[in-house]
């Protein structure tokens, strides 16, 4: 098996300029995460607040922190302290809470709006046609800045099958960018994971979230 160092070096060498890699660190040990950072990872993605607190304690502010999981309202206060960006905002209520807690912290939180591009009932995110409305509502909050979109897309063995979902999310991204909504800066498009990041980049992703390719298979998949 390749080492984490080799995996990161290889990945970073093939990622085009202008695309950022978020290392999806769920279930990984302190040692594994440290190795990835030593090899050049600049952004850590966490799905769970408890894990994030542990790793933040270890690593601190030498990397950027993205929240990529499902955020419960009662965890927002902690999330706002740790994270530089919350990639998974999908409701007004969650945004309201983030705004409130960010104000208390004296912070303006960068967020991405999560799109449920596959329209999967069990998945988080807003349906494509709801994105604009939610973004317009969130844009009124003073302590939140919408900076783009995120999507998971359905999981397929063949990443080509994910392409239409990435394409559609990029179309929403471009359209909302064209609306020029004040306090909204459509800059980041987070799409693609280990098996689909190449396709996602071809379709316009400038953030990819990678776990398995960096750290190896997870013992059990919590995703
Ligand atoms: C785990 C996870 C990833 C990375 O998945 P891999 O297939 O291991 O690369 C990306 N995004 C989210 C939201 C995740 O939870």
Short mmCIF file of C-alpha atoms and ligand atoms in Angstrom, two decimals:
data_model
loop_
_atom_site.label_atom_id
_atom_site.label_comp_id
_atom_site.label_asym_id
_atom_site.label_seq_id
_atom_site.Cartn_x
_atom_site.Cartn_y
_atom_site.Cartn_z
CA UNK A 1 0.00 0.00 0.00
CA UNK A 2 1.19 3.52 -0.74
CA UNK A 3 2.00 5.85 2.11
CA UNK A 4 -0.16 8.86 2.88
CA UNK A 5 2.78 11.04 1.92
CA UNK A 6 3.03 9.46 -1.54
CA UNK A 7 -0.74 9.59 -2.04
CA UNK A 8 -0.86 13.31 -1.23
CA UNK A 9 2.17 14.18 -3.36
CA UNK A 10 0.76 12.31 -6.34
CA UNK A 11 -2.71 13.81 -5.94
CA UNK A 12 -1.44 17.38 -5.56
CA UNK A 13 0.83 16.99 -8.58
CA UNK A 14 -2.07 16.04 -10.83
CA UNK A 15 -4.64 18.54 -9.56
CA UNK A 16 -4.83 21.60 -11.86
CA UNK A 17 -3.89 25.03 -10.53
CA UNK A 18 -6.84 26.79 -8.98
CA UNK A 19 -8.39 23.60 -7.59
CA UNK A 20 -8.15 23.04 -3.83
CA UNK A 21 -8.07 19.66 -2.14
CA UNK A 22 -9.98 19.18 1.10
CA UNK A 23 -8.70 16.10 2.94
CA UNK A 24 -11.85 14.37 4.21
CA UNK A 25 -10.51 13.23 7.57
CA UNK A 26 -13.43 11.35 9.16
CA UNK A 27 -12.37 8.29 11.18
CA UNK A 28 -8.64 8.99 10.65
CA UNK A 29 -6.08 9.02 13.45
CA UNK A 30 -4.08 12.03 14.60
CA UNK A 31 -0.99 10.46 13.09
CA UNK A 32 -2.61 9.94 9.68
CA UNK A 33 -3.89 13.50 9.60
CA UNK A 34 -0.50 14.88 10.59
CA UNK A 35 1.13 12.88 7.80
CA UNK A 36 -1.24 14.33 5.23
CA UNK A 37 -0.51 17.88 6.40
CA UNK A 38 3.24 17.27 6.36
CA UNK A 39 2.84 16.11 2.75
CA UNK A 40 1.11 19.33 1.69
CA UNK A 41 -2.58 19.18 2.61
CA UNK A 42 -3.80 22.71 3.40
CA UNK A 43 -7.50 22.13 4.13
CA UNK A 44 -9.01 19.56 6.49
CA UNK A 45 -12.64 18.54 6.05
CA UNK A 46 -14.55 17.16 9.02
CA UNK A 47 -18.03 15.60 9.21
CA UNK A 48 -18.35 15.36 12.96
CA UNK A 49 -17.89 18.14 15.51
CA UNK A 50 -16.44 15.82 18.14
CA UNK A 51 -13.75 14.56 15.79
CA UNK A 52 -13.11 18.09 14.63
CA UNK A 53 -12.51 19.27 18.18
CA UNK A 54 -9.99 16.51 18.75
CA UNK A 55 -8.09 17.19 15.53
CA UNK A 56 -8.29 20.97 15.93
CA UNK A 57 -6.66 20.60 19.31
CA UNK A 58 -3.82 18.76 17.59
CA UNK A 59 -3.39 20.78 14.42
CA UNK A 60 -4.82 24.23 15.16
CA UNK A 61 -4.82 27.01 12.63
CA UNK A 62 -1.94 25.84 10.45
CA UNK A 63 -4.55 24.47 8.04
CA UNK A 64 -7.93 25.73 6.88
CA UNK A 65 -11.04 23.97 8.26
CA UNK A 66 -14.10 23.02 6.24
CA UNK A 67 -17.18 21.41 7.71
CA UNK A 68 -18.54 18.86 5.23
CA UNK A 69 -21.02 16.82 7.28
CA UNK A 70 -24.59 17.31 8.37
CA UNK A 71 -24.59 20.13 10.91
CA UNK A 72 -27.07 19.94 13.77
CA UNK A 73 -28.25 23.23 15.15
CA UNK A 74 -27.05 22.43 18.65
CA UNK A 75 -23.50 22.01 17.29
CA UNK A 76 -23.36 25.30 15.42
CA UNK A 77 -21.73 27.20 18.28
CA UNK A 78 -18.77 24.84 18.30
CA UNK A 79 -18.64 24.68 14.52
CA UNK A 80 -18.41 28.44 14.23
CA UNK A 81 -15.37 28.46 16.51
CA UNK A 82 -13.45 25.85 14.56
CA UNK A 83 -14.39 26.16 10.91
CA UNK A 84 -13.41 28.65 8.23
CA UNK A 85 -16.11 27.39 5.91
CA UNK A 86 -19.32 25.38 6.33
CA UNK A 87 -19.92 23.61 3.03
CA UNK A 88 -23.27 22.06 3.86
CA UNK A 89 -25.85 24.78 4.49
CA UNK A 90 -29.22 23.61 3.24
CA UNK A 91 -31.88 25.41 5.28
CA UNK A 92 -32.85 28.86 6.44
CA UNK A 93 -33.01 27.63 10.04
CA UNK A 94 -29.43 26.39 9.95
CA UNK A 95 -28.25 29.62 8.33
CA UNK A 96 -30.11 31.64 10.95
CA UNK A 97 -28.30 29.78 13.71
CA UNK A 98 -24.91 30.15 12.01
CA UNK A 99 -25.50 33.88 11.60
CA UNK A 100 -26.46 34.28 15.24
CA UNK A 101 -23.48 32.34 16.59
CA UNK A 102 -21.09 34.01 14.17
CA UNK A 103 -22.20 37.41 15.37
CA UNK A 104 -21.45 36.38 18.96
CA UNK A 105 -18.01 35.22 17.86
CA UNK A 106 -17.41 38.42 15.89
CA UNK A 107 -16.96 36.39 12.74
CA UNK A 108 -18.29 36.37 9.20
CA UNK A 109 -18.75 32.72 8.27
CA UNK A 110 -18.15 31.57 4.71
CA UNK A 111 -20.70 29.01 3.63
CA UNK A 112 -21.53 26.93 0.60
CA UNK A 113 -25.09 25.94 -0.12
CA UNK A 114 -25.44 22.19 -0.54
CA UNK A 115 -27.39 20.99 -3.56
CA UNK A 116 -29.06 17.59 -3.56
CA UNK A 117 -28.33 17.21 -7.24
CA UNK A 118 -29.49 13.60 -7.36
CA UNK A 119 -32.77 14.49 -5.64
CA UNK A 120 -32.17 11.58 -3.27
CA UNK A 121 -34.72 11.55 -0.41
CA UNK A 122 -32.20 10.40 2.21
CA UNK A 123 -29.57 13.00 1.27
CA UNK A 124 -28.98 16.47 2.62
CA UNK A 125 -29.06 19.56 0.44
CA UNK A 126 -31.70 21.62 -1.33
CA UNK A 127 -33.17 20.59 -4.64
CA UNK A 128 -31.72 22.52 -7.58
CA UNK A 129 -34.81 24.71 -8.04
CA UNK A 130 -34.71 25.79 -4.36
CA UNK A 131 -31.13 27.04 -4.43
CA UNK A 132 -31.77 30.58 -5.58
CA UNK A 133 -34.48 31.25 -3.00
CA UNK A 134 -32.39 29.96 -0.14
CA UNK A 135 -29.38 31.97 -1.27
CA UNK A 136 -31.45 35.14 -1.51
CA UNK A 137 -32.70 34.59 2.04
CA UNK A 138 -29.24 33.83 3.42
CA UNK A 139 -27.76 36.84 1.66
CA UNK A 140 -29.59 39.09 4.13
CA UNK A 141 -27.64 37.73 7.09
CA UNK A 142 -24.77 40.03 7.99
CA UNK A 143 -22.54 37.41 9.56
CA UNK A 144 -22.73 34.87 6.76
CA UNK A 145 -21.26 35.10 3.32
CA UNK A 146 -22.40 32.66 0.66
CA UNK A 147 -19.35 31.80 -1.40
CA UNK A 148 -20.59 29.03 -3.65
CA UNK A 149 -22.16 25.59 -3.90
CA UNK A 150 -21.38 22.06 -2.83
CA UNK A 151 -22.84 18.78 -4.01
CA UNK A 152 -22.24 15.14 -3.24
CA UNK A 153 -24.16 13.70 -6.17
CA UNK A 154 -25.31 10.10 -6.21
CA UNK A 155 -22.65 7.46 -5.72
CA UNK A 156 -21.90 5.33 -8.76
CA UNK A 157 -19.25 2.73 -9.44
CA UNK A 158 -18.64 4.48 -12.75
CA UNK A 159 -17.87 8.18 -12.16
CA UNK A 160 -19.05 9.07 -15.67
CA UNK A 161 -22.56 8.54 -14.36
CA UNK A 162 -22.01 11.39 -11.89
CA UNK A 163 -21.18 13.83 -14.69
CA UNK A 164 -24.74 15.08 -15.40
CA UNK A 165 -25.20 15.92 -11.70
CA UNK A 166 -21.98 17.91 -11.61
CA UNK A 167 -22.90 19.62 -14.87
CA UNK A 168 -26.27 20.63 -13.49
CA UNK A 169 -24.74 21.99 -10.28
CA UNK A 170 -22.28 24.04 -12.35
CA UNK A 171 -25.20 25.46 -14.32
CA UNK A 172 -26.90 26.58 -11.10
CA UNK A 173 -23.59 28.04 -9.97
CA UNK A 174 -23.18 30.06 -13.16
CA UNK A 175 -26.76 31.22 -13.16
CA UNK A 176 -26.65 32.46 -9.57
CA UNK A 177 -23.30 34.10 -10.21
CA UNK A 178 -24.96 36.01 -13.06
CA UNK A 179 -27.69 37.31 -10.74
CA UNK A 180 -25.13 39.37 -8.86
CA UNK A 181 -26.94 39.09 -5.51
CA UNK A 182 -25.43 41.45 -2.97
CA UNK A 183 -23.40 39.78 -0.20
CA UNK A 184 -23.15 36.63 -2.35
CA UNK A 185 -19.84 35.79 -3.95
CA UNK A 186 -20.14 32.72 -6.17
CA UNK A 187 -16.53 31.66 -6.12
CA UNK A 188 -16.28 28.05 -4.92
CA UNK A 189 -17.79 24.92 -6.37
CA UNK A 190 -17.14 21.86 -4.21
CA UNK A 191 -17.81 18.61 -6.08
CA UNK A 192 -16.13 15.24 -6.41
CA UNK A 193 -14.65 12.64 -4.10
CA UNK A 194 -12.11 9.86 -4.54
CA UNK A 195 -13.84 8.09 -7.39
CA UNK A 196 -15.28 11.14 -9.13
CA UNK A 197 -12.93 14.07 -8.63
CA UNK A 198 -11.48 13.99 -12.15
CA UNK A 199 -14.93 14.21 -13.71
CA UNK A 200 -15.92 16.90 -11.20
CA UNK A 201 -12.91 19.04 -12.11
CA UNK A 202 -13.72 18.66 -15.80
CA UNK A 203 -17.19 19.97 -14.99
CA UNK A 204 -15.90 23.01 -13.13
CA UNK A 205 -15.23 22.00 -9.51
CA UNK A 206 -12.58 24.10 -7.81
CA UNK A 207 -12.79 22.26 -4.50
CA UNK A 208 -12.57 18.46 -4.34
CA UNK A 209 -13.06 16.49 -1.12
CA UNK A 210 -10.85 13.44 -0.94
CA UNK A 211 -10.63 10.79 1.79
CA UNK A 212 -9.95 7.27 0.54
CA UNK A 213 -7.37 8.23 -2.08
CA UNK A 214 -5.29 9.97 0.58
CA UNK A 215 -5.76 7.76 3.61
CA UNK A 216 -6.84 4.39 2.21
CA UNK A 217 -10.13 2.57 2.66
CA UNK A 218 -12.06 3.40 5.81
CA UNK A 219 -12.65 0.46 8.17
CA UNK A 220 -16.33 1.11 7.97
CA UNK A 221 -17.91 3.77 5.83
CA UNK A 222 -19.70 6.40 7.84
CA UNK A 223 -20.36 8.60 4.83
C1 LIG B 1 -16.13 11.14 3.24
C2 LIG B 1 -16.51 12.27 2.40
C3 LIG B 1 -15.78 12.59 1.24
C4 LIG B 1 -14.60 11.78 0.75
O1 LIG B 1 -14.99 10.51 0.34
P1 LIG B 1 -13.94 9.51 -0.31
O2 LIG B 1 -14.75 8.67 -1.21
O3 LIG B 1 -13.34 8.75 0.82
O4 LIG B 1 -12.92 10.32 -1.04
C5 LIG B 1 -16.18 13.71 0.53
N1 LIG B 1 -17.22 14.47 0.90
C6 LIG B 1 -17.94 14.19 1.99
C7 LIG B 1 -19.08 15.06 2.34
C8 LIG B 1 -17.61 13.08 2.77
O5 LIG B 1 -18.35 12.81 3.85
#
